[in-house]
Short mmCIF file of C-alpha atoms and ligand atoms in Angstrom, two decimals:
data_model
loop_
_atom_site.label_atom_id
_atom_site.label_comp_id
_atom_site.label_asym_id
_atom_site.label_seq_id
_atom_site.Cartn_x
_atom_site.Cartn_y
_atom_site.Cartn_z
CA MET E 1 122.36 109.43 93.20
CA LYS E 2 125.34 110.48 95.32
CA LEU E 3 124.57 111.67 98.84
CA THR E 4 126.54 114.13 100.95
CA GLU E 5 126.62 115.30 104.56
CA HIS E 6 124.30 118.16 103.56
CA ASP E 7 121.40 115.82 102.71
CA VAL E 8 118.39 115.28 104.94
CA LEU E 9 115.43 112.94 104.82
CA LEU E 10 112.40 115.02 105.89
CA VAL E 11 109.55 112.67 106.81
CA ILE E 12 106.20 114.46 106.84
CA ASP E 13 103.36 113.46 109.18
CA VAL E 14 103.53 109.64 109.16
CA GLN E 15 100.99 109.46 111.99
CA ASN E 16 98.21 107.02 112.82
CA ASP E 17 95.38 109.36 111.82
CA PHE E 18 96.72 109.54 108.24
CA LEU E 19 96.95 105.75 107.86
CA PRO E 20 94.11 103.43 106.78
CA GLY E 21 91.59 103.31 109.64
CA GLY E 22 92.68 106.74 110.92
CA ALA E 23 90.57 109.86 111.27
CA LEU E 24 91.93 111.44 108.08
CA ALA E 25 93.13 108.33 106.28
CA VAL E 26 95.26 108.86 103.18
CA PRO E 27 94.67 106.09 100.61
CA GLU E 28 97.57 103.60 100.89
CA GLY E 29 99.14 105.84 103.51
CA ASP E 30 100.80 102.86 105.15
CA ALA E 31 102.67 102.06 101.93
CA VAL E 32 105.13 104.87 102.64
CA ILE E 33 106.52 103.23 105.77
CA ALA E 34 108.71 100.54 104.16
CA PRO E 35 110.52 102.88 101.73
CA ILE E 36 110.90 105.52 104.44
CA ASN E 37 112.50 103.00 106.78
CA ARG E 38 115.00 102.04 104.08
CA LEU E 39 115.79 105.71 103.42
CA ALA E 40 116.09 106.47 107.14
CA ALA E 41 118.95 103.98 107.33
CA ARG E 42 120.63 105.48 104.28
CA LEU E 43 120.40 109.31 104.54
CA PRO E 44 123.00 111.04 106.72
CA HIS E 45 120.33 113.03 108.59
CA VAL E 46 116.68 112.39 109.37
CA ILE E 47 114.05 114.91 110.52
CA LEU E 48 110.40 114.09 111.19
CA THR E 49 107.31 116.28 111.37
CA GLN E 50 104.19 115.69 113.41
CA ASP E 51 100.84 117.40 112.79
CA TRP E 52 99.94 118.44 116.36
CA HIS E 53 96.62 120.20 116.87
CA PRO E 54 94.96 121.30 120.11
CA SER E 55 91.36 120.06 120.45
CA GLY E 56 88.93 122.53 118.90
CA HIS E 57 91.49 123.56 116.28
CA ALA E 58 90.27 126.01 113.62
CA SER E 59 90.98 123.48 110.83
CA PHE E 60 88.41 121.01 112.24
CA HIS E 61 84.95 121.13 110.64
CA ALA E 62 83.40 120.57 114.09
CA SER E 63 84.85 123.89 115.24
CA HIS E 64 82.52 125.68 112.80
CA ALA E 65 78.73 125.70 112.87
CA ASP E 66 77.05 123.99 109.91
CA LYS E 67 80.25 122.85 108.18
CA SER E 68 80.96 119.37 106.89
CA PRO E 69 84.38 117.78 106.46
CA TYR E 70 86.19 118.89 103.27
CA GLU E 71 84.14 122.07 102.90
CA THR E 72 86.12 125.29 103.04
CA THR E 73 85.72 128.38 105.15
CA LEU E 74 87.36 131.77 105.37
CA LEU E 75 89.70 132.20 108.34
CA HIS E 76 91.55 135.43 109.12
CA TYR E 77 94.41 134.44 106.78
CA GLY E 78 92.29 133.15 103.90
CA GLU E 79 90.56 130.01 102.68
CA GLN E 80 90.89 126.92 104.84
CA VAL E 81 89.81 123.34 104.08
CA LEU E 82 87.90 121.94 107.05
CA TRP E 83 89.08 118.48 108.05
CA PRO E 84 87.75 115.75 110.26
CA GLU E 85 89.24 116.12 113.72
CA HIS E 86 92.72 114.60 113.48
CA CYS E 87 96.15 114.54 115.15
CA VAL E 88 94.95 115.97 118.45
CA GLN E 89 97.91 116.47 120.79
CA GLY E 90 98.66 113.43 122.91
CA THR E 91 96.18 111.08 121.22
CA HIS E 92 96.92 107.73 119.56
CA GLY E 93 95.94 109.31 116.23
CA ALA E 94 98.65 111.94 116.60
CA ALA E 95 101.35 109.40 117.45
CA LEU E 96 103.95 108.50 114.84
CA ALA E 97 103.02 105.28 113.04
CA GLU E 98 104.04 102.07 114.69
CA GLY E 99 106.58 100.49 112.43
CA LEU E 100 108.06 103.82 111.40
CA GLU E 101 111.79 103.72 112.10
CA THR E 102 112.49 106.83 114.18
CA ASP E 103 115.72 105.97 115.99
CA ARG E 104 117.95 108.06 113.74
CA ALA E 105 115.67 111.12 113.77
CA GLU E 106 117.64 114.15 114.95
CA LEU E 107 114.63 116.46 115.24
CA VAL E 108 110.88 116.06 115.44
CA ILE E 109 109.19 119.28 114.47
CA ARG E 110 105.58 119.75 115.50
CA LYS E 111 103.20 122.06 113.64
CA GLY E 112 99.60 123.18 113.69
CA TYR E 113 99.59 123.83 117.45
CA HIS E 114 98.33 127.43 117.27
CA PRO E 115 94.55 127.11 117.86
CA GLY E 116 93.59 129.51 115.06
CA ILE E 117 96.21 128.74 112.39
CA ASP E 118 96.71 125.58 110.34
CA SER E 119 100.14 124.54 109.14
CA TYR E 120 100.49 122.15 106.23
CA SER E 121 104.07 123.29 105.75
CA ALA E 122 106.94 122.25 107.98
CA PHE E 123 108.34 125.78 107.50
CA LEU E 124 105.58 128.35 107.44
CA GLU E 125 102.10 128.28 108.93
CA ALA E 126 99.00 128.92 106.84
CA ASP E 127 98.88 132.60 107.79
CA GLY E 128 101.97 132.98 105.60
CA ARG E 129 104.03 134.64 108.35
CA THR E 130 104.36 132.44 111.44
CA ARG E 131 107.57 130.41 111.10
CA THR E 132 108.23 126.98 112.62
CA GLY E 133 111.98 127.57 112.92
CA LEU E 134 112.94 124.74 110.56
CA ALA E 135 114.61 126.96 107.94
CA GLY E 136 116.85 128.46 110.61
CA TYR E 137 117.68 125.03 112.04
CA LEU E 138 118.66 123.66 108.64
CA ALA E 139 120.72 126.78 107.85
CA GLU E 140 122.62 126.60 111.15
CA ARG E 141 123.47 122.98 110.51
CA GLY E 142 124.44 123.48 106.85
CA LEU E 143 121.74 121.10 105.63
CA THR E 144 120.88 122.18 102.11
CA ARG E 145 119.16 119.33 100.25
CA LEU E 146 115.89 117.77 101.37
CA PHE E 147 114.56 114.39 100.36
CA LEU E 148 110.85 114.58 101.11
CA ALA E 149 108.71 111.60 102.07
CA GLY E 150 105.44 111.02 103.94
CA LEU E 151 101.85 112.28 103.89
CA ALA E 152 100.03 113.81 102.22
CA THR E 153 101.58 114.58 98.81
CA ASP E 154 99.02 117.26 97.94
CA PHE E 155 98.93 119.03 101.31
CA CYS E 156 101.75 118.83 103.83
CA VAL E 157 104.37 117.45 101.44
CA LEU E 158 103.42 120.00 98.76
CA TRP E 159 103.51 123.04 101.04
CA SER E 160 106.72 121.91 102.70
CA ALA E 161 108.35 121.41 99.30
CA LEU E 162 107.32 124.86 98.02
CA ASP E 163 108.42 126.64 101.20
CA ALA E 164 111.73 124.76 101.19
CA ARG E 165 112.34 126.06 97.65
CA GLU E 166 111.46 129.58 98.87
CA ALA E 167 114.06 129.09 101.60
CA GLY E 168 116.65 128.35 98.90
CA LEU E 169 116.93 124.61 99.51
CA GLU E 170 117.26 121.84 96.96
CA VAL E 171 114.22 119.59 97.18
CA VAL E 172 113.63 116.09 95.86
CA VAL E 173 110.36 114.23 96.49
CA VAL E 174 110.72 110.46 96.80
CA GLU E 175 107.76 109.34 94.71
CA ASP E 176 107.20 105.89 96.13
CA ALA E 177 107.52 107.22 99.70
CA VAL E 178 104.58 109.68 99.46
CA ARG E 179 100.81 109.26 99.04
CA GLY E 180 98.10 111.88 98.43
CA ILE E 181 94.56 112.67 99.59
CA ASP E 182 93.36 114.03 96.18
CA LEU E 183 90.48 116.43 96.79
CA ASP E 184 89.05 117.49 93.40
CA GLY E 185 92.26 116.99 91.47
CA SER E 186 94.58 118.38 94.12
CA LEU E 187 97.12 115.61 93.59
CA ALA E 188 97.78 116.38 89.91
CA ARG E 189 97.88 120.11 90.70
CA ALA E 190 100.40 119.42 93.48
CA TRP E 191 102.82 117.60 91.15
CA ASP E 192 102.48 120.44 88.61
CA ALA E 193 103.15 123.11 91.21
CA MET E 194 106.18 121.25 92.53
CA GLU E 195 107.59 120.79 89.04
CA ARG E 196 107.17 124.51 88.32
CA ALA E 197 108.98 125.31 91.57
CA GLY E 198 111.98 123.20 90.60
CA VAL E 199 111.27 120.30 92.94
CA GLY E 200 112.91 117.07 91.73
CA ARG E 201 111.37 113.59 91.80
CA ILE E 202 113.10 110.27 92.28
CA ASP E 203 112.27 106.70 93.19
CA SER E 204 113.70 105.44 96.46
CA ALA E 205 115.56 102.76 94.49
CA ALA E 206 117.81 105.54 93.16
CA LEU E 207 119.07 106.04 96.71
CA ALA E 208 119.49 102.37 97.59
C1 VGL J 1 97.58 117.18 106.51
C2 VGL J 1 95.41 117.88 106.17
C3 VGL J 1 95.36 118.36 107.46
C4 VGL J 1 98.79 116.52 105.94
C5 VGL J 1 97.54 117.68 107.79
O1 VGL J 1 99.62 116.00 106.71
O2 VGL J 1 98.92 116.50 104.69
N1 VGL J 1 96.51 117.30 105.71
N2 VGL J 1 96.43 118.27 108.27
ZN1 ZN J 2 96.23 118.86 110.32
#
């Protein structure tokens, strides 16, 4: 596949808490690092995201009485999955994975820092109205095609991909550079939803 100056590698949430041994470990989450590092050397632009919650965040099960991890609750904007406490600002778990090549990253966008709103998407928080600023940043810089990699396929990668399509961007998920959590079939549903939204899929070898 031919790359141009308008292409960006968007690396979603490759942070210690999402790797094996982390607070919200994604199965094989560490397997994304090697392909991402190869892509980071190859794509003309690289942007990273970092899930970045204050302690006591509304998406943590411990912030709600009588709730267990992976149950849902109703927040002011709608249904919210309740997660183990993860990616708390400034902690080792929130740090980008050791071994992730970050030198060429031009922007690190943090999300999920409003105490009462989650943000799976790199573009739009879970209330459906609070924007991170990424769409404006990409537009100002003329960056129009995203290659998506990172964690997790069925949450932050999925929502970022769908919102990027809403923002009018071309989106391609790099299949071997993502891994999913898969809660009750969420991984298969995520691939379906992305296909319906016109999100492309490639293997990182196609960009080698
Ligand atoms: C994520 C659940 C909670 C993700 C972040 O990066 O996919 N998932 N916070
Ligand atoms: Zn989170």
